[in-house]
């Protein structure tokens, strides 16, 4: 054991409804905690999952100096488990942290903590295809004060949660509202980080969309409202005339998704053309009207590849591929999940495999 470990004497295993693993509702027995104080991180330890002692003046409750990550551990069909590109999540947490004045945490240290935590709670990795153990690393200012400035103390924690698909209906296409009323991020802001505040900013528009029967919002750029950014918890991709197109990242308002990156890296191997560029909402509407918009799907850790069956913009409902998953989304889903579950050879070294 690399980290000091205190075993949970009261397992949570039997409290979990294994027949209905709603996303992020159940938590496993242990969590990893490391504290930052006096200019350095301590050694970190694994302890039973449970409440944290928090003072009302803890700065994050007031000023949201917090960011998080999301990645999954999969039960390998040949035994053991696979973490999917965990070093990318660790590096992205540091990138988010930097923008929020949160001190970095060594990437290898983070990945070792993830692996050790999954090993100790390996019985919580679900056994069915489509299910996984979701890891949620997060870091936040933990000092107690009310002045607006960066915290002098931080906590980095990893919790894990057995999950099935993010959307209740699995691979069923989702309905998404393109909003021109609210924005998620602006140039120079936090858009390309996993700052907790981005999710707070998205809640109001997201709730309004849900009231109208949509599962998520597709956000447009916060300056002109002309260009497509991303969905609440996914990056967005379109297939227009056989080519995958996805919004480029140079404006700094879009989260650089690891699933997005993986799709772009896989595309040429699968004989697909994929392009990153700015995409106007008008282009999407016109491609749909003229019959050139063949597929639309979201990419994300929680959502994997999630087909979009309907986009609605300014009252115009665009039904895509007869509200069915298209061949390109299906191929990407099969390939990525195949690698994650150890069914397809991992030629790119994406998977961190370990036994327990
Ligand atoms: N965009 C947002 C806002 C997200 O929350 C996520 C989920 O992590 C993504 C995109 C997809 O990123 P990834 O593929 O790294 O999970
Ligand atoms: C993820 O896909 O890991 C996410 O972070 C999405 C979400 C549940 C916020």
Coordinates of C-alpha atoms and ligand atoms in Angstrom, one line a residue:
X1 CA 0.0 0.0 0.0
X2 CA 1.5 3.3 -1.0
X3 CA -0.9 5.4 1.1
X4 CA -1.8 5.2 4.7
X5 CA -5.2 3.4 4.7
X6 CA -8.0 3.2 7.3
X7 CA -10.5 0.5 6.4
X8 CA -14.2 1.1 6.4
X9 CA -15.7 -1.3 9.0
X10 CA -19.3 -0.8 7.8
X11 CA -19.5 -1.5 4.1
X12 CA -21.9 0.6 2.0
X13 CA -22.1 -2.2 -0.6
X14 CA -25.6 -3.4 0.5
X15 CA -27.0 0.1 0.4
X16 CA -26.5 0.3 -3.3
X17 CA -29.4 -0.5 -5.7
X18 CA -27.3 -2.6 -8.2
X19 CA -30.3 -2.9 -10.4
X20 CA -30.7 0.8 -10.8
X21 CA -27.4 2.6 -10.7
X22 CA -28.6 6.1 -11.4
X23 CA -25.6 8.3 -12.2
X24 CA -23.8 9.6 -9.1
X25 CA -26.3 8.4 -6.4
X26 CA -24.2 5.8 -4.7
X27 CA -20.7 5.9 -3.3
X28 CA -18.2 3.2 -2.4
X29 CA -16.5 2.5 0.9
X30 CA -13.4 4.7 0.8
X31 CA -12.1 8.1 -0.3
X32 CA -8.7 9.6 -0.8
X33 CA -7.8 12.8 0.9
X34 CA -4.7 15.0 0.7
X35 CA -4.4 18.4 2.4
X36 CA -2.4 21.5 1.4
X37 CA -1.1 23.7 4.2
X38 CA 2.0 25.9 4.8
X39 CA 2.9 25.8 1.1
X40 CA 2.9 22.0 0.6
X41 CA 0.7 18.9 0.1
X42 CA 0.8 16.2 2.7
X43 CA 1.3 12.5 1.9
X44 CA -2.4 11.7 1.4
X45 CA -4.4 8.9 2.9
X46 CA -7.4 6.6 2.2
X47 CA -10.1 6.8 4.7
X48 CA -13.8 5.6 5.0
X49 CA -16.2 7.6 2.8
X50 CA -18.0 10.1 5.1
X51 CA -18.7 13.7 6.1
X52 CA -16.0 16.4 6.2
X53 CA -15.7 18.8 9.1
X54 CA -16.4 22.2 7.5
X55 CA -16.7 25.7 9.1
X56 CA -19.3 28.1 7.8
X57 CA -16.5 30.5 6.9
X58 CA -14.8 28.0 4.6
X59 CA -13.9 30.1 1.6
X60 CA -15.2 27.8 -1.1
X61 CA -18.7 28.0 0.2
X62 CA -18.6 31.7 -0.6
X63 CA -16.3 32.2 -3.5
X64 CA -16.2 28.8 -5.3
X65 CA -12.5 28.3 -5.6
X66 CA -13.1 24.7 -6.7
X67 CA -12.7 22.4 -9.7
X68 CA -13.2 18.7 -10.4
X69 CA -12.6 15.9 -12.7
X70 CA -14.5 12.8 -13.9
X71 CA -13.1 9.5 -15.2
X72 CA -14.1 5.9 -15.1
X73 CA -12.7 2.5 -14.1
X74 CA -14.0 -0.4 -16.2
X75 CA -14.0 -4.1 -15.3
X76 CA -11.7 -5.6 -17.9
X77 CA -13.2 -8.7 -19.6
X78 CA -9.9 -10.5 -19.0
X79 CA -9.8 -9.6 -15.3
X80 CA -8.6 -6.6 -13.3
X81 CA -9.7 -3.1 -14.2
X82 CA -8.8 -0.3 -16.6
X83 CA -8.7 3.4 -16.0
X84 CA -9.2 5.4 -19.2
X85 CA -6.4 8.0 -19.8
X86 CA -6.2 9.0 -16.1
X87 CA -3.1 11.1 -16.6
X88 CA -5.1 13.4 -18.9
X89 CA -7.7 14.0 -16.2
X90 CA -4.9 14.7 -13.7
X91 CA -3.2 17.2 -16.0
X92 CA -6.5 18.9 -16.8
X93 CA -7.3 19.2 -13.0
X94 CA -3.9 21.1 -12.7
X95 CA -4.9 23.3 -15.7
X96 CA -8.2 24.1 -14.1
X97 CA -6.5 24.6 -10.8
X98 CA -4.0 27.0 -12.2
X99 CA -6.8 29.3 -13.6
X100 CA -8.3 29.2 -10.1
X101 CA -5.0 29.9 -8.2
X102 CA -5.1 26.3 -6.7
X103 CA -1.7 24.7 -6.3
X104 CA -0.8 21.8 -8.7
X105 CA -0.6 18.2 -7.6
X106 CA 1.8 15.9 -9.2
X107 CA 0.1 13.9 -12.1
X108 CA 1.7 10.6 -11.1
X109 CA 0.7 11.1 -7.5
X110 CA -2.9 11.7 -8.6
X111 CA -3.0 8.7 -10.8
X112 CA -1.5 6.4 -8.1
X113 CA -4.1 7.6 -5.7
X114 CA -6.9 6.8 -8.2
X115 CA -5.5 3.3 -8.8
X116 CA -5.1 2.5 -5.1
X117 CA -8.6 3.8 -4.3
X118 CA -10.1 1.7 -7.1
X119 CA -8.2 -1.4 -6.0
X120 CA -9.4 -1.1 -2.4
X121 CA -13.0 -0.7 -3.5
X122 CA -12.8 -3.0 -6.5
X123 CA -15.9 -4.9 -5.5
X124 CA -17.8 -1.6 -6.3
X125 CA -16.8 -1.8 -10.0
X126 CA -20.1 -3.0 -11.6
X127 CA -20.0 -6.1 -13.7
X128 CA -22.4 -5.3 -16.6
X129 CA -21.3 -3.9 -20.0
X130 CA -22.2 -0.1 -20.0
X131 CA -21.5 0.2 -16.3
X132 CA -18.4 1.4 -14.6
X133 CA -16.9 2.9 -11.4
X134 CA -17.0 6.7 -11.9
X135 CA -14.1 8.5 -10.1
X136 CA -14.6 12.1 -9.0
X137 CA -11.4 13.8 -8.0
X138 CA -11.9 17.4 -6.8
X139 CA -10.0 20.2 -5.2
X140 CA -11.1 23.2 -3.3
X141 CA -9.9 26.0 -1.0
X142 CA -10.4 25.0 2.6
X143 CA -9.3 27.9 4.7
X144 CA -11.8 29.9 6.7
X145 CA -12.0 33.6 5.9
X146 CA -14.3 36.1 4.1
X147 CA -11.9 38.4 2.2
X148 CA -11.9 37.8 -1.5
X149 CA -8.5 36.2 -2.1
X150 CA -7.0 32.8 -2.9
X151 CA -7.1 30.3 -0.1
X152 CA -3.9 29.3 1.8
X153 CA -5.2 25.8 2.4
X154 CA -6.7 23.2 0.0
X155 CA -8.2 19.7 0.1
X156 CA -7.9 17.3 -2.8
X157 CA -10.4 14.4 -2.6
X158 CA -11.3 11.4 -4.7
X159 CA -14.6 9.7 -4.3
X160 CA -16.0 6.9 -6.4
X161 CA -19.5 5.9 -7.5
X162 CA -20.7 2.8 -9.3
X163 CA -22.7 4.1 -12.4
X164 CA -24.5 3.0 -15.5
X165 CA -25.3 5.3 -18.4
X166 CA -25.6 9.1 -17.7
X167 CA -28.9 9.5 -19.4
X168 CA -31.8 7.4 -18.1
X169 CA -32.3 5.8 -21.6
X170 CA -28.8 4.8 -22.3
X171 CA -27.9 5.1 -26.0
X172 CA -31.3 6.5 -26.9
X173 CA -30.9 9.8 -28.7
X174 CA -31.4 12.9 -26.5
X175 CA -33.3 16.1 -27.2
X176 CA -31.2 19.3 -26.8
X177 CA -32.2 22.9 -26.8
X178 CA -29.8 25.5 -28.4
X179 CA -30.3 28.5 -26.2
X180 CA -29.8 32.1 -27.3
X181 CA -31.0 33.3 -23.9
X182 CA -28.3 32.2 -21.4
X183 CA -24.6 31.7 -21.8
X184 CA -22.2 29.3 -20.1
X185 CA -18.8 30.9 -20.7
X186 CA -17.1 34.0 -22.2
X187 CA -13.7 34.6 -23.8
X188 CA -11.2 35.1 -21.0
X189 CA -13.4 33.3 -18.4
X190 CA -13.4 29.8 -17.0
X191 CA -15.0 28.0 -20.0
X192 CA -12.1 25.7 -20.7
X193 CA -11.7 24.6 -17.1
X194 CA -13.7 22.2 -15.0
X195 CA -14.4 24.9 -12.5
X196 CA -17.4 24.2 -10.2
X197 CA -18.6 27.7 -11.1
X198 CA -19.2 26.7 -14.7
X199 CA -21.7 24.2 -13.6
X200 CA -23.4 26.7 -11.4
X201 CA -23.6 29.1 -14.3
X202 CA -25.3 26.4 -16.4
X203 CA -28.0 25.4 -13.9
X204 CA -30.6 28.1 -14.6
X205 CA -30.6 27.6 -18.4
X206 CA -30.5 23.9 -17.9
X207 CA -33.5 23.8 -15.6
X208 CA -35.5 26.0 -18.0
X209 CA -34.7 23.6 -20.8
X210 CA -35.6 20.5 -18.7
X211 CA -39.0 22.1 -17.9
X212 CA -39.6 22.2 -21.7
X213 CA -38.7 18.5 -22.1
X214 CA -35.1 18.8 -23.2
X215 CA -32.3 16.8 -21.5
X216 CA -29.6 19.4 -21.9
X217 CA -28.6 22.8 -23.4
X218 CA -26.3 23.4 -26.3
X219 CA -24.5 26.6 -25.4
X220 CA -23.5 29.2 -28.0
X221 CA -20.5 31.4 -27.7
X222 CA -21.0 34.1 -25.1
X223 CA -20.0 37.0 -27.2
X224 CA -21.9 36.8 -30.5
X225 CA -24.3 33.9 -29.8
X226 CA -23.5 32.8 -33.4
X227 CA -21.1 29.9 -32.8
X228 CA -21.7 26.5 -31.2
X229 CA -19.7 25.8 -28.0
X230 CA -20.6 22.7 -26.2
X231 CA -23.3 20.9 -24.2
X232 CA -23.8 21.0 -20.4
X233 CA -21.7 17.9 -19.8
X234 CA -20.4 16.9 -23.2
X235 CA -18.6 18.2 -26.2
X236 CA -20.6 18.3 -29.4
X237 CA -19.9 16.8 -32.8
X238 CA -21.8 16.9 -36.1
X239 CA -21.5 14.7 -39.2
X240 CA -22.0 16.9 -42.2
X241 CA -21.6 15.3 -45.6
X242 CA -19.8 12.3 -44.1
X243 CA -17.2 14.5 -42.2
X244 CA -17.1 14.8 -38.4
X245 CA -16.9 18.5 -37.4
X246 CA -16.5 19.8 -33.9
X247 CA -16.0 23.3 -32.5
X248 CA -12.3 24.2 -32.2
X249 CA -10.9 25.2 -28.8
X250 CA -9.0 28.5 -29.6
X251 CA -11.6 30.8 -28.0
X252 CA -10.9 29.2 -24.6
X253 CA -14.6 28.8 -23.8
X254 CA -15.0 25.0 -24.4
X255 CA -13.8 22.2 -22.1
X256 CA -11.1 20.2 -23.9
X257 CA -12.8 16.9 -23.4
X258 CA -10.8 13.7 -23.2
X259 CA -13.4 11.8 -25.1
X260 CA -13.4 14.5 -27.7
X261 CA -9.6 14.2 -28.0
X262 CA -9.9 10.4 -28.2
X263 CA -12.5 10.6 -31.0
X264 CA -10.3 13.0 -33.0
X265 CA -7.3 10.7 -32.5
X266 CA -9.3 7.6 -33.5
X267 CA -11.1 9.1 -36.5
X268 CA -8.4 8.6 -39.2
X269 CA -7.8 5.0 -38.0
X270 CA -11.4 4.3 -38.5
X271 CA -11.3 5.9 -42.0
X272 CA -13.2 9.0 -40.9
X273 CA -12.4 12.6 -41.6
X274 CA -12.6 14.8 -38.6
X275 CA -12.1 18.6 -38.4
X276 CA -12.0 21.1 -35.6
X277 CA -13.2 24.5 -36.6
X278 CA -15.7 27.2 -35.7
X279 CA -19.3 26.1 -36.5
X280 CA -22.0 28.7 -36.7
X281 CA -25.5 27.7 -35.5
X282 CA -26.8 28.9 -38.9
X283 CA -24.6 26.4 -40.6
X284 CA -26.1 23.6 -38.5
X285 CA -29.6 24.8 -39.3
X286 CA -28.9 25.1 -43.0
X287 CA -27.2 21.7 -43.1
X288 CA -30.3 20.2 -41.5
X289 CA -32.7 22.0 -43.8
X290 CA -30.8 20.8 -46.9
X291 CA -30.4 17.2 -45.7
X292 CA -26.6 17.4 -45.2
X293 CA -26.7 17.0 -41.4
X294 CA -26.4 13.3 -41.0
X295 CA -25.6 12.8 -37.3
X296 CA -25.1 14.8 -34.2
X297 CA -23.7 13.4 -30.9
X298 CA -22.1 14.5 -27.6
X299 CA -18.9 13.1 -26.2
X300 CA -18.0 12.9 -22.6
X301 CA -16.8 10.6 -19.8
X302 CA -20.2 10.2 -18.2
X303 CA -22.1 10.3 -21.5
X304 CA -19.5 8.4 -23.6
X305 CA -20.9 8.9 -27.1
X306 CA -24.5 10.1 -26.8
X307 CA -26.5 10.5 -30.0
X308 CA -28.6 13.7 -30.3
X309 CA -32.0 12.9 -31.9
X310 CA -33.3 16.5 -31.9
X311 CA -31.9 20.0 -31.7
X312 CA -34.2 22.9 -31.3
X313 CA -33.2 26.4 -32.2
X314 CA -35.5 29.5 -32.1
X315 CA -38.6 27.2 -32.2
X316 CA -37.3 25.1 -35.1
X317 CA -37.2 21.4 -34.3
X318 CA -34.4 19.6 -36.2
X319 CA -34.9 15.8 -36.1
X320 CA -31.6 14.1 -36.8
X321 CA -31.2 10.7 -38.5
X322 CA -34.8 9.9 -37.8
X323 CA -34.1 10.2 -34.1
X324 CA -31.8 7.1 -34.2
X325 CA -28.1 6.6 -33.4
X326 CA -26.1 6.9 -36.7
X327 CA -23.4 4.6 -38.0
X328 CA -20.5 6.9 -37.1
X329 CA -21.7 7.5 -33.5
X330 CA -22.2 3.7 -33.1
X331 CA -18.8 2.9 -34.5
X332 CA -17.1 5.4 -32.1
X333 CA -19.1 4.1 -29.2
X334 CA -18.2 0.5 -29.9
X335 CA -14.6 1.3 -30.4
X336 CA -14.1 3.5 -27.4
X337 CA -16.0 1.2 -25.0
X338 CA -14.3 -1.8 -26.5
X339 CA -11.0 -0.4 -25.6
X340 CA -12.2 0.6 -22.1
X341 CA -13.5 -2.9 -21.3
X342 CA -10.4 -4.6 -22.7
X343 CA -12.3 -6.2 -25.6
X344 CA -10.3 -4.3 -28.3
X345 CA -6.6 -4.1 -28.2
X346 CA -5.4 -0.8 -26.8
X347 CA -2.9 0.2 -29.4
X348 CA -2.6 3.7 -28.3
X349 CA -1.7 3.0 -24.7
X350 CA -4.9 4.8 -23.4
X351 CA -5.7 2.3 -20.7
X352 CA -4.0 2.0 -17.3
X353 CA -4.6 -1.7 -16.5
X354 CA -4.2 -3.2 -13.0
X355 CA -5.1 -6.3 -11.2
X356 CA -6.4 -6.6 -7.7
Ligands
LIG1 N1 -17.8 19.6 -21.5 C1 -18.2 19.7 -20.3 C2 -18.8 21.0 -19.8 C3 -18.1 18.6 -19.4 O1 -18.5 18.7 -18.1 C4 -17.6 17.4 -19.9 C5 -17.4 16.2 -19.0 O2 -16.4 16.0 -18.4 C6 -17.1 17.3 -21.2 C7 -17.3 18.4 -22.0 C8 -16.5 16.1 -21.8 O3 -15.2 15.9 -21.3 P1 -14.5 14.5 -21.1 O4 -14.7 13.8 -22.4 O5 -13.2 14.8 -20.7 O6 -15.3 13.8 -20.0
LIG2 C1 -18.1 13.8 -16.8 O1 -18.5 13.4 -17.9 O2 -17.2 13.3 -16.2 C2 -18.7 15.0 -16.3 O3 -18.0 15.6 -15.5 C3 -20.0 15.3 -16.6 C4 -20.8 15.7 -15.4 C5 -21.5 14.7 -14.6 C6 -20.6 17.0 -14.8

